[in-house]
PDB file of C-alpha atoms and ligand atoms in Angstrom:
ATOM      1  CA  MET Y 888     145.643  16.167   3.547  1.00 41.00           C
ATOM      2  CA  ASN Y 889     146.580  12.487   5.365  1.00 39.00           C
ATOM      3  CA  GLN Y 890     145.460  14.223   8.704  1.00 43.00           C
ATOM      4  CA  PRO Y 891     142.098  14.770  10.370  1.00 47.00           C
ATOM      5  CA  GLY Y 892     141.115  17.954   9.756  1.00 52.00           C
ATOM      6  CA  ASN Y 893     141.298  20.264  13.476  1.00 70.00           C
ATOM      7  CA  ASN Y 894     142.423  23.314  12.422  1.00 90.00           C
ATOM      8  CA  ARG Y 895     141.295  22.237   8.289  1.00 97.00           C
ATOM      9  CA  VAL Y 896     138.715  24.621   6.957  1.00 98.00           C
ATOM     10  CA  ALA Y 897     136.425  23.400   3.771  1.00 98.00           C
ATOM     11  CA  LEU Y 898     134.234  25.156   1.722  1.00 99.00           C
ATOM     12  CA  ILE Y 899     131.343  23.104   0.032  1.00 99.00           C
ATOM     13  CA  THR Y 900     129.094  24.779  -2.134  1.00 99.00           C
ATOM     14  CA  GLY Y 901     125.775  23.127  -2.441  1.00 98.00           C
ATOM     15  CA  ALA Y 902     125.794  22.493   1.175  1.00 98.00           C
ATOM     16  CA  GLY Y 903     122.071  21.889   2.140  1.00 98.00           C
ATOM     17  CA  ARG Y 904     120.878  18.975   1.168  1.00 98.00           C
ATOM     18  CA  GLY Y 905     121.623  15.850  -0.788  1.00 98.00           C
ATOM     19  CA  ILE Y 906     125.623  15.152  -1.850  1.00 99.00           C
ATOM     20  CA  GLY Y 907     126.704  18.448  -0.352  1.00 99.00           C
ATOM     21  CA  ARG Y 908     125.228  17.337   2.539  1.00 98.00           C
ATOM     22  CA  ALA Y 909     126.415  13.608   2.898  1.00 98.00           C
ATOM     23  CA  ILE Y 910     130.093  15.446   2.073  1.00 99.00           C
ATOM     24  CA  ALA Y 911     129.287  18.205   5.093  1.00 98.00           C
ATOM     25  CA  THR Y 912     128.544  15.432   8.159  1.00 98.00           C
ATOM     26  CA  GLU Y 913     131.736  13.120   6.571  1.00 98.00           C
ATOM     27  CA  LEU Y 914     134.230  15.964   7.080  1.00 98.00           C
ATOM     28  CA  ALA Y 915     132.815  17.518   9.850  1.00 98.00           C
ATOM     29  CA  ARG Y 916     132.995  13.851  11.109  1.00 97.00           C
ATOM     30  CA  ARG Y 917     137.387  14.153  10.063  1.00 96.00           C
ATOM     31  CA  SER Y 918     137.058  17.581  12.288  1.00 96.00           C
ATOM     32  CA  PHE Y 919     136.941  20.325   9.404  1.00 98.00           C
ATOM     33  CA  SER Y 920     135.957  22.753  10.369  1.00 98.00           C
ATOM     34  CA  LEU Y 921     133.431  24.156   7.019  1.00 98.00           C
ATOM     35  CA  CYS Y 922     131.953  26.873   5.548  1.00 98.00           C
ATOM     36  CA  LEU Y 923     128.473  25.843   4.190  1.00 98.00           C
ATOM     37  CA  ALA Y 924     126.748  27.952   1.308  1.00 99.00           C
ATOM     38  CA  ALA Y 925     124.072  27.888  -1.022  1.00 98.00           C
ATOM     39  CA  ARG Y 926     120.742  29.665  -1.402  1.00 98.00           C
ATOM     40  CA  SER Y 927     118.337  28.238   1.513  1.00 98.00           C
ATOM     41  CA  HIS Y 928     119.208  29.644   5.338  1.00 98.00           C
ATOM     42  CA  ASP Y 929     117.107  26.417   6.750  1.00 98.00           C
ATOM     43  CA  GLN Y 930     118.444  23.773   5.340  1.00 98.00           C
ATOM     44  CA  LEU Y 931     121.856  25.113   5.670  1.00 98.00           C
ATOM     45  CA  GLU Y 932     121.698  25.141   9.002  1.00 97.00           C
ATOM     46  CA  GLU Y 933     120.106  21.763   8.877  1.00 98.00           C
ATOM     47  CA  THR Y 934     123.428  21.067   7.374  1.00 98.00           C
ATOM     48  CA  ARG Y 935     125.317  22.113  10.351  1.00 97.00           C
ATOM     49  CA  ARG Y 936     122.991  20.588  13.031  1.00 97.00           C
ATOM     50  CA  LEU Y 937     123.342  17.338  11.773  1.00 98.00           C
ATOM     51  CA  CYS Y 938     127.000  18.094  11.689  1.00 98.00           C
ATOM     52  CA  GLY Y 939     127.455  19.224  15.528  1.00 97.00           C
ATOM     53  CA  LEU Y 940     129.402  21.738  14.196  1.00 93.00           C
ATOM     54  CA  GLU Y 941     129.826  25.601  17.012  1.00 88.00           C
ATOM     55  CA  PRO Y 942     128.827  28.724  15.274  1.00 88.00           C
ATOM     56  CA  SER Y 943     133.300  29.355  16.060  1.00 90.00           C
ATOM     57  CA  ARG Y 944     133.699  26.600  13.468  1.00 96.00           C
ATOM     58  CA  SER Y 945     130.872  26.705  11.107  1.00 97.00           C
ATOM     59  CA  LEU Y 946     129.930  29.623   8.680  1.00 98.00           C
ATOM     60  CA  ILE Y 947     126.308  29.851   6.704  1.00 98.00           C
ATOM     61  CA  VAL Y 948     126.831  32.150   4.101  1.00 98.00           C
ATOM     62  CA  LEU Y 949     123.283  32.773   1.539  1.00 98.00           C
ATOM     63  CA  ILE Y 950     124.369  33.296  -2.042  1.00 98.00           C
ATOM     64  CA  ASP Y 951     123.294  32.877  -5.739  1.00 98.00           C
ATOM     65  CA  LEU Y 952     126.106  30.805  -7.567  1.00 98.00           C
ATOM     66  CA  ALA Y 953     124.882  32.790 -10.372  1.00 98.00           C
ATOM     67  CA  GLN Y 954     125.609  35.635  -9.816  1.00 98.00           C
ATOM     68  CA  ALA Y 955     129.177  37.017 -11.517  1.00 97.00           C
ATOM     69  CA  ASP Y 956     129.946  38.750  -8.034  1.00 98.00           C
ATOM     70  CA  ALA Y 957     129.401  35.754  -5.391  1.00 98.00           C
ATOM     71  CA  PRO Y 958     133.177  33.667  -5.566  1.00 98.00           C
ATOM     72  CA  GLN Y 959     134.665  36.911  -4.287  1.00 98.00           C
ATOM     73  CA  ALA Y 960     132.310  37.793  -1.867  1.00 98.00           C
ATOM     74  CA  LEU Y 961     132.069  34.228  -0.828  1.00 98.00           C
ATOM     75  CA  PHE Y 962     135.656  34.450  -0.306  1.00 98.00           C
ATOM     76  CA  GLY Y 963     135.335  38.038   1.670  1.00 98.00           C
ATOM     77  CA  ALA Y 964     133.473  35.974   4.235  1.00 98.00           C
ATOM     78  CA  ILE Y 965     135.489  32.870   4.352  1.00 98.00           C
ATOM     79  CA  ASP Y 966     138.806  35.635   4.813  1.00 98.00           C
ATOM     80  CA  GLY Y 967     137.032  36.935   7.583  1.00 97.00           C
ATOM     81  CA  HIS Y 968     135.505  34.503   9.525  1.00 96.00           C
ATOM     82  CA  PHE Y 969     138.537  31.585   9.424  1.00 97.00           C
ATOM     83  CA  GLY Y 970     141.516  33.246   8.030  1.00 97.00           C
ATOM     84  CA  ARG Y 971     142.575  30.529   5.601  1.00 97.00           C
ATOM     85  CA  ILE Y 972     141.035  27.707   3.202  1.00 98.00           C
ATOM     86  CA  ASP Y 973     142.252  23.816   2.930  1.00 98.00           C
ATOM     87  CA  VAL Y 974     139.323  22.518   0.683  1.00 98.00           C
ATOM     88  CA  LEU Y 975     137.130  23.364  -1.546  1.00 99.00           C
ATOM     89  CA  ILE Y 976     134.098  21.123  -2.496  1.00 99.00           C
ATOM     90  CA  ASN Y 977     132.681  22.781  -5.945  1.00 99.00           C
ATOM     91  CA  ASN Y 978     128.860  20.605  -5.018  1.00 98.00           C
ATOM     92  CA  ALA Y 979     126.520  23.304  -6.206  1.00 98.00           C
ATOM     93  CA  GLY Y 980     125.071  22.711  -9.128  1.00 98.00           C
ATOM     94  CA  TRP Y 981     121.659  23.037 -10.875  1.00 98.00           C
ATOM     95  CA  ALA Y 982     120.190  22.202 -14.303  1.00 97.00           C
ATOM     96  CA  PRO Y 983     116.626  22.987 -15.456  1.00 96.00           C
ATOM     97  CA  PRO Y 984     113.915  20.249 -16.184  1.00 94.00           C
ATOM     98  CA  ARG Y 985     115.375  18.119 -19.532  1.00 94.00           C
ATOM     99  CA  THR Y 986     113.570  20.829 -22.974  1.00 96.00           C
ATOM    100  CA  PRO Y 987     114.896  20.275 -26.094  1.00 96.00           C
ATOM    101  CA  LEU Y 988     117.769  23.045 -27.133  1.00 96.00           C
ATOM    102  CA  LYS Y 989     115.257  24.723 -28.845  1.00 96.00           C
ATOM    103  CA  ARG Y 990     113.132  25.647 -26.291  1.00 97.00           C
ATOM    104  CA  LEU Y 991     115.483  26.272 -23.714  1.00 97.00           C
ATOM    105  CA  PRO Y 992     114.616  30.027 -22.545  1.00 98.00           C
ATOM    106  CA  TYR Y 993     118.188  32.507 -22.398  1.00 98.00           C
ATOM    107  CA  ASP Y 994     118.545  32.554 -19.257  1.00 98.00           C
ATOM    108  CA  ASP Y 995     117.973  28.865 -18.330  1.00 98.00           C
ATOM    109  CA  ILE Y 996     121.854  28.457 -20.676  1.00 98.00           C
ATOM    110  CA  ALA Y 997     123.217  31.376 -18.620  1.00 98.00           C
ATOM    111  CA  ARG Y 998     122.686  30.044 -15.379  1.00 98.00           C
ATOM    112  CA  VAL Y 999     123.637  26.999 -15.740  1.00 98.00           C
ATOM    113  CA  ILE Y1000     126.917  27.286 -17.039  1.00 98.00           C
ATOM    114  CA  ALA Y1001     127.314  30.473 -14.452  1.00 98.00           C
ATOM    115  CA  VAL Y1002     126.486  27.674 -12.063  1.00 98.00           C
ATOM    116  CA  ASN Y1003     127.646  25.156 -12.861  1.00 98.00           C
ATOM    117  CA  LEU Y1004     131.290  26.182 -15.315  1.00 99.00           C
ATOM    118  CA  HIS Y1005     131.557  29.506 -14.447  1.00 98.00           C
ATOM    119  CA  ALA Y1006     131.102  29.604 -10.309  1.00 99.00           C
ATOM    120  CA  PRO Y1007     133.481  26.657  -9.368  1.00 99.00           C
ATOM    121  CA  ILE Y1008     136.151  27.962 -11.651  1.00 99.00           C
ATOM    122  CA  ALA Y1009     136.639  31.450 -10.608  1.00 99.00           C
ATOM    123  CA  LEU Y1010     136.726  29.013  -7.148  1.00 99.00           C
ATOM    124  CA  ALA Y1011     139.090  27.547  -7.644  1.00 99.00           C
ATOM    125  CA  ARG Y1012     140.995  30.355  -8.765  1.00 98.00           C
ATOM    126  CA  LEU Y1013     139.931  31.891  -5.324  1.00 98.00           C
ATOM    127  CA  ALA Y1014     140.771  29.231  -3.252  1.00 98.00           C
ATOM    128  CA  ALA Y1015     144.652  27.690  -5.171  1.00 98.00           C
ATOM    129  CA  SER Y1016     145.253  31.972  -4.989  1.00 98.00           C
ATOM    130  CA  ARG Y1017     145.385  30.982  -0.569  1.00 98.00           C
ATOM    131  CA  MET Y1018     146.626  27.944  -0.929  1.00 98.00           C
ATOM    132  CA  GLU Y1019     149.824  28.296   0.373  1.00 95.00           C
ATOM    133  CA  THR Y1020     150.800  24.860   1.536  1.00 94.00           C
ATOM    134  CA  GLY Y1021     149.083  22.393  -0.457  1.00 97.00           C
ATOM    135  CA  GLY Y1022     145.074  21.802  -0.756  1.00 98.00           C
ATOM    136  CA  ALA Y1023     142.317  20.421  -2.636  1.00 98.00           C
ATOM    137  CA  ILE Y1024     140.118  21.514  -4.923  1.00 98.00           C
ATOM    138  CA  VAL Y1025     137.160  18.708  -5.490  1.00 99.00           C
ATOM    139  CA  ASN Y1026     134.702  19.076  -8.640  1.00 99.00           C
ATOM    140  CA  LEU Y1027     131.292  17.383  -9.318  1.00 98.00           C
ATOM    141  CA  ALA Y1028     130.550  17.076 -12.615  1.00 98.00           C
ATOM    142  CA  SER Y1029     128.167  14.091 -14.203  1.00 98.00           C
ATOM    143  CA  ALA Y1030     128.323  11.492 -16.055  1.00 98.00           C
ATOM    144  CA  ALA Y1031     125.927  13.919 -18.097  1.00 97.00           C
ATOM    145  CA  ALA Y1032     129.484  15.081 -19.434  1.00 98.00           C
ATOM    146  CA  HIS Y1033     130.593  11.884 -21.165  1.00 96.00           C
ATOM    147  CA  SER Y1034     126.836  11.136 -22.117  1.00 93.00           C
ATOM    148  CA  ALA Y1035     123.880  13.878 -22.702  1.00 90.00           C
ATOM    149  CA  GLY Y1036     120.675  12.237 -22.592  1.00 87.00           C
ATOM    150  CA  HIS Y1037     117.896  14.351 -23.988  1.00 93.00           C
ATOM    151  CA  GLY Y1038     117.349  17.700 -23.535  1.00 96.00           C
ATOM    152  CA  GLU Y1039     120.438  18.132 -20.625  1.00 96.00           C
ATOM    153  CA  ALA Y1040     122.625  19.606 -23.443  1.00 97.00           C
ATOM    154  CA  VAL Y1041     123.928  22.566 -21.888  1.00 98.00           C
ATOM    155  CA  TYR Y1042     124.412  20.997 -18.570  1.00 98.00           C
ATOM    156  CA  ALA Y1043     126.567  18.283 -20.353  1.00 98.00           C
ATOM    157  CA  ALA Y1044     128.545  20.838 -21.675  1.00 98.00           C
ATOM    158  CA  ALA Y1045     128.654  22.940 -18.641  1.00 98.00           C
ATOM    159  CA  LYS Y1046     129.553  19.181 -16.562  1.00 98.00           C
ATOM    160  CA  ALA Y1047     132.089  18.605 -19.607  1.00 98.00           C
ATOM    161  CA  GLY Y1048     134.006  21.728 -19.501  1.00 98.00           C
ATOM    162  CA  LEU Y1049     134.452  21.392 -15.619  1.00 99.00           C
ATOM    163  CA  VAL Y1050     136.319  18.190 -16.362  1.00 98.00           C
ATOM    164  CA  THR Y1051     138.316  19.726 -18.889  1.00 98.00           C
ATOM    165  CA  PHE Y1052     139.141  22.595 -16.478  1.00 98.00           C
ATOM    166  CA  THR Y1053     139.560  19.479 -13.837  1.00 98.00           C
ATOM    167  CA  HIS Y1054     142.193  18.225 -16.139  1.00 98.00           C
ATOM    168  CA  ALA Y1055     143.811  21.327 -16.326  1.00 98.00           C
ATOM    169  CA  ALA Y1056     144.383  22.409 -13.140  1.00 98.00           C
ATOM    170  CA  PHE Y1057     145.333  19.110 -12.269  1.00 98.00           C
ATOM    171  CA  LYS Y1058     148.645  19.676 -14.011  1.00 97.00           C
ATOM    172  CA  GLU Y1059     148.723  23.605 -12.443  1.00 97.00           C
ATOM    173  CA  LEU Y1060     148.221  23.551  -9.348  1.00 98.00           C
ATOM    174  CA  ARG Y1061     149.905  19.846  -8.143  1.00 96.00           C
ATOM    175  CA  SER Y1062     153.650  21.587  -7.598  1.00 95.00           C
ATOM    176  CA  LEU Y1063     152.086  24.052  -5.144  1.00 96.00           C
ATOM    177  CA  GLY Y1064     150.863  20.538  -3.551  1.00 97.00           C
ATOM    178  CA  ILE Y1065     147.327  21.296  -4.846  1.00 98.00           C
ATOM    179  CA  LYS Y1066     144.895  17.946  -5.355  1.00 98.00           C
ATOM    180  CA  THR Y1067     142.433  18.959  -8.100  1.00 98.00           C
ATOM    181  CA  SER Y1068     139.949  16.312  -8.784  1.00 98.00           C
ATOM    182  CA  ALA Y1069     136.690  15.690 -10.369  1.00 98.00           C
ATOM    183  CA  ILE Y1070     133.775  12.979  -9.324  1.00 98.00           C
ATOM    184  CA  ILE Y1071     131.371  12.019 -12.128  1.00 98.00           C
ATOM    185  CA  PRO Y1072     128.428  10.188 -10.863  1.00 98.00           C
ATOM    186  CA  GLY Y1073     125.745   8.729 -12.656  1.00 97.00           C
ATOM    187  CA  LEU Y1074     122.500   8.247 -10.740  1.00 97.00           C
ATOM    188  CA  VAL Y1075     122.218   9.727  -7.257  1.00 98.00           C
ATOM    189  CA  ASP Y1076     119.202   9.820  -5.585  1.00 98.00           C
ATOM    190  CA  THR Y1077     118.353  13.655  -5.032  1.00 98.00           C
ATOM    191  CA  ASP Y1078     116.142  16.374  -5.551  1.00 96.00           C
ATOM    192  CA  LEU Y1079     117.487  17.038  -8.428  1.00 96.00           C
ATOM    193  CA  ILE Y1080     116.184  13.997  -9.801  1.00 95.00           C
ATOM    194  CA  PRO Y1081     112.251  15.068 -10.202  1.00 93.00           C
ATOM    195  CA  PRO Y1082     110.244  12.014  -9.551  1.00 93.00           C
ATOM    196  CA  ASN Y1083     109.964   9.634 -12.825  1.00 92.00           C
ATOM    197  CA  LYS Y1084     107.635   5.924 -12.522  1.00 93.00           C
ATOM    198  CA  ARG Y1085     110.616   5.040 -15.595  1.00 94.00           C
ATOM    199  CA  LEU Y1086     113.522   5.463 -13.178  1.00 95.00           C
ATOM    200  CA  ASP Y1087     114.421   2.665 -10.326  1.00 96.00           C
ATOM    201  CA  ARG Y1088     114.961   4.803  -7.266  1.00 96.00           C
ATOM    202  CA  THR Y1089     116.593   2.383  -5.630  1.00 96.00           C
ATOM    203  CA  ALA Y1090     119.246   1.905  -8.319  1.00 97.00           C
ATOM    204  CA  MET Y1091     120.880   4.496  -7.928  1.00 98.00           C
ATOM    205  CA  LEU Y1092     123.799   6.149  -6.207  1.00 98.00           C
ATOM    206  CA  GLN Y1093     123.269   7.330  -2.882  1.00 98.00           C
ATOM    207  CA  PRO Y1094     125.005  10.746  -1.614  1.00 98.00           C
ATOM    208  CA  ALA Y1095     126.824   8.813   0.515  1.00 98.00           C
ATOM    209  CA  ASP Y1096     128.484   7.105  -2.221  1.00 98.00           C
ATOM    210  CA  VAL Y1097     129.688  10.259  -3.562  1.00 98.00           C
ATOM    211  CA  ALA Y1098     131.114  11.432   0.206  1.00 98.00           C
ATOM    212  CA  GLN Y1099     132.752   8.585  -0.213  1.00 98.00           C
ATOM    213  CA  ALA Y1100     134.795   9.466  -2.852  1.00 98.00           C
ATOM    214  CA  VAL Y1101     135.140  12.667  -2.101  1.00 98.00           C
ATOM    215  CA  MET Y1102     137.252  11.257   1.016  1.00 98.00           C
ATOM    216  CA  ASN Y1103     138.991   9.062  -1.182  1.00 98.00           C
ATOM    217  CA  VAL Y1104     140.678  12.094  -3.130  1.00 98.00           C
ATOM    218  CA  ILE Y1105     140.690  14.435   0.628  1.00 97.00           C
ATOM    219  CA  ASP Y1106     142.562  11.020   1.924  1.00 96.00           C
ATOM    220  CA  ALA Y1107     144.737  10.211  -0.790  1.00 96.00           C
ATOM    221  CA  PRO Y1108     148.914  11.205  -0.753  1.00 95.00           C
ATOM    222  CA  ALA Y1109     149.230  14.280  -3.616  1.00 93.00           C
ATOM    223  CA  HIS Y1110     151.481  11.701  -5.577  1.00 93.00           C
ATOM    224  CA  LEU Y1111     148.310   9.285  -5.537  1.00 94.00           C
ATOM    225  CA  CYS Y1112     145.275  11.282  -6.013  1.00 95.00           C
ATOM    226  CA  PRO Y1113     142.797  10.330  -8.812  1.00 96.00           C
ATOM    227  CA  VAL Y1114     142.460  13.262 -11.464  1.00 98.00           C
ATOM    228  CA  GLU Y1115     139.144  12.324 -11.561  1.00 98.00           C
ATOM    229  CA  ILE Y1116     136.645   8.836  -9.972  1.00 98.00           C
ATOM    230  CA  SER Y1117     133.948   7.845 -12.237  1.00 98.00           C
ATOM    231  CA  LEU Y1118     130.695   6.023 -10.566  1.00 98.00           C
ATOM    232  CA  GLU Y1119     127.925   4.144 -11.592  1.00 97.00           C
ATOM    233  CA  PRO Y1120     125.748   2.697 -10.133  1.00 96.00           C
ATOM    234  CA  GLN Y1121     125.397  -1.218  -9.710  1.00 92.00           C
ATOM    235  CA  ARG Y1122     121.922  -1.641 -11.286  1.00 95.00           C
ATOM    236  CA  ASP Y1123     120.938   0.206 -14.373  1.00 94.00           C
ATOM    237  CA  PRO Y1124     118.268   2.728 -12.804  1.00 95.00           C
ATOM    238  CA  MET Y1125     116.484   3.194 -16.146  1.00 91.00           C
ATOM    239  CA  ARG Y1126     113.736   0.949 -15.921  1.00 85.00           C
ATOM    240  CA  GLY Y1127     112.808  -2.041 -18.737  1.00 70.00           C
TER     241      GLY Y1127
HETATM  242  N1  LIG D 914     121.590  14.041  -8.011  1.00 52.35           N
HETATM  243  C1  LIG D 914     122.599  13.452  -8.988  1.00 52.35           C
HETATM  244  O1  LIG D 914     122.252  12.018  -9.934  1.00 52.35           O
HETATM  245  C2  LIG D 914     123.848  13.827  -9.787  1.00 52.35           C
HETATM  246  C3  LIG D 914     124.580  12.615 -10.682  1.00 52.35           C
HETATM  247  C4  LIG D 914     125.613  13.665 -10.615  1.00 52.35           C
HETATM  248  C5  LIG D 914     126.218  14.912 -10.986  1.00 52.35           C
HETATM  249  N2  LIG D 914     125.194  15.611 -10.013  1.00 52.35           N
HETATM  250  C6  LIG D 914     125.367  16.926  -9.381  1.00 52.35           C
HETATM  251  O2  LIG D 914     126.119  16.640  -7.832  1.00 52.35           O
HETATM  252  C7  LIG D 914     126.086  18.455  -7.430  1.00 52.35           C
HETATM  253  C8  LIG D 914     124.976  18.042  -6.195  1.00 52.35           C
HETATM  254  O3  LIG D 914     123.843  17.920  -6.898  1.00 52.35           O
HETATM  255  P1  LIG D 914     122.798  16.907  -5.859  1.00 52.35           P
HETATM  256  O4  LIG D 914     122.481  15.884  -6.537  1.00 52.35           O
HETATM  257  O5  LIG D 914     122.431  17.030  -4.684  1.00 52.35           O
HETATM  258  O6  LIG D 914     121.964  18.239  -5.755  1.00 52.35           O
HETATM  259  P2  LIG D 914     120.612  18.971  -5.275  1.00 52.35           P
HETATM  260  O7  LIG D 914     119.811  18.077  -3.550  1.00 52.35           O
HETATM  261  O8  LIG D 914     119.633  19.643  -6.199  1.00 52.35           O
HETATM  262  O9  LIG D 914     120.896  19.832  -4.840  1.00 52.35           O
HETATM  263  C9  LIG D 914     121.814  21.050  -5.210  1.00 52.35           C
HETATM  264  C10 LIG D 914     123.022  22.405  -4.474  1.00 52.35           C
HETATM  265  O10 LIG D 914     122.859  23.427  -4.911  1.00 52.35           O
HETATM  266  C11 LIG D 914     123.116  24.629  -4.156  1.00 52.35           C
HETATM  267  N3  LIG D 914     122.424  25.107  -5.247  1.00 52.35           N
HETATM  268  C12 LIG D 914     122.002  25.517  -6.685  1.00 52.35           C
HETATM  269  N4  LIG D 914     121.704  26.579  -7.334  1.00 52.35           N
HETATM  270  C13 LIG D 914     122.487  26.870  -6.588  1.00 52.35           C
HETATM  271  C14 LIG D 914     122.713  28.482  -6.840  1.00 52.35           C
HETATM  272  N5  LIG D 914     122.785  29.118  -7.800  1.00 52.35           N
HETATM  273  N6  LIG D 914     123.879  28.357  -5.627  1.00 52.35           N
HETATM  274  C15 LIG D 914     123.950  28.615  -4.783  1.00 52.35           C
HETATM  275  N7  LIG D 914     123.916  27.679  -4.525  1.00 52.35           N
HETATM  276  C16 LIG D 914     122.845  26.616  -5.436  1.00 52.35           C
HETATM  277  C17 LIG D 914     120.957  24.339  -3.762  1.00 52.35           C
HETATM  278  O11 LIG D 914     121.061  24.508  -2.339  1.00 52.35           O
HETATM  279  P3  LIG D 914     119.353  26.306  -2.950  1.00 52.35           P
HETATM  280  O12 LIG D 914     118.614  25.495  -3.738  1.00 52.35           O
HETATM  281  O13 LIG D 914     119.254  26.600  -1.598  1.00 52.35           O
HETATM  282  O14 LIG D 914     120.768  27.228  -3.100  1.00 52.35           O
HETATM  283  C18 LIG D 914     121.685  22.320  -3.149  1.00 52.35           C
HETATM  284  O15 LIG D 914     122.091  22.780  -2.042  1.00 52.35           O
HETATM  285  C19 LIG D 914     125.968  18.931  -8.201  1.00 52.35           C
HETATM  286  O16 LIG D 914     127.039  19.565  -8.973  1.00 52.35           O
HETATM  287  C20 LIG D 914     125.485  18.169  -9.497  1.00 52.35           C
HETATM  288  O17 LIG D 914     125.103  18.605 -10.831  1.00 52.35           O
HETATM  289  C21 LIG D 914     124.026  15.404  -8.982  1.00 52.35           C
END
């Protein structure tokens, strides 16, 4: 995984904006071919344009990862277009507005678990079974996994589950030459964080900071691959 991409293929979920788009542009700069997946076609097309990839080296898949059959469908498309996978970036994530647990709709609980935990695990399983000569699986967790704020208990639980899954998969997959890592960022200035006068957005991490951490995993020799990377803003974005 030290060499530039050339014929290597990466799948990035949630590639239409924010952190996923920043990761996509970095991987394109390293000559990876890309599968870009999310629900919003125009955003994915804009990511493809920013990556400067021609259609044969890029595949857009419109998919809702909350659906149980989405991971298999996504890999069906990748198998058909590229016939290989070298890097999986489990980036897509979703959280409802912060809501006290006793008022959180059951549908939101199911969607948070499906998008942030079930889909990444299912995609890792599908990717690992295809990575016969090694590869990398990078999971976007969150600092909420370790210190959740009020009204984000289920999101925090899903991300904590993803961190634990990463640690277990790291041990299981390293003998196959597959690197598995979790990136654990604090607040990043993206659409996921709604406008809030109590937050200083200039103090937040930028999507490019997170993309750089992902590249550190991609570039690391297998025996030096970190199982998790925590990223915190230099200043606390919380005002007062
Ligand atoms: N921003 C932060 O402060 C922060 C901090 C720590 C961790 N993270 C994590 O970093 C990752 C990226 O977040 P971000 O800040 O870049 O968020 P974002 O700007 O809201 O982007 C999220 C991406 O995920 C896609 N997505 C959401 N639900 C989906 C679904 N059901 N099926 C398929 N795709 C879906 C979105 O596209 P569509 O809506 O078009 O589907 C979008 O492309 C997430 O896992 C998030 O939990 C973010």
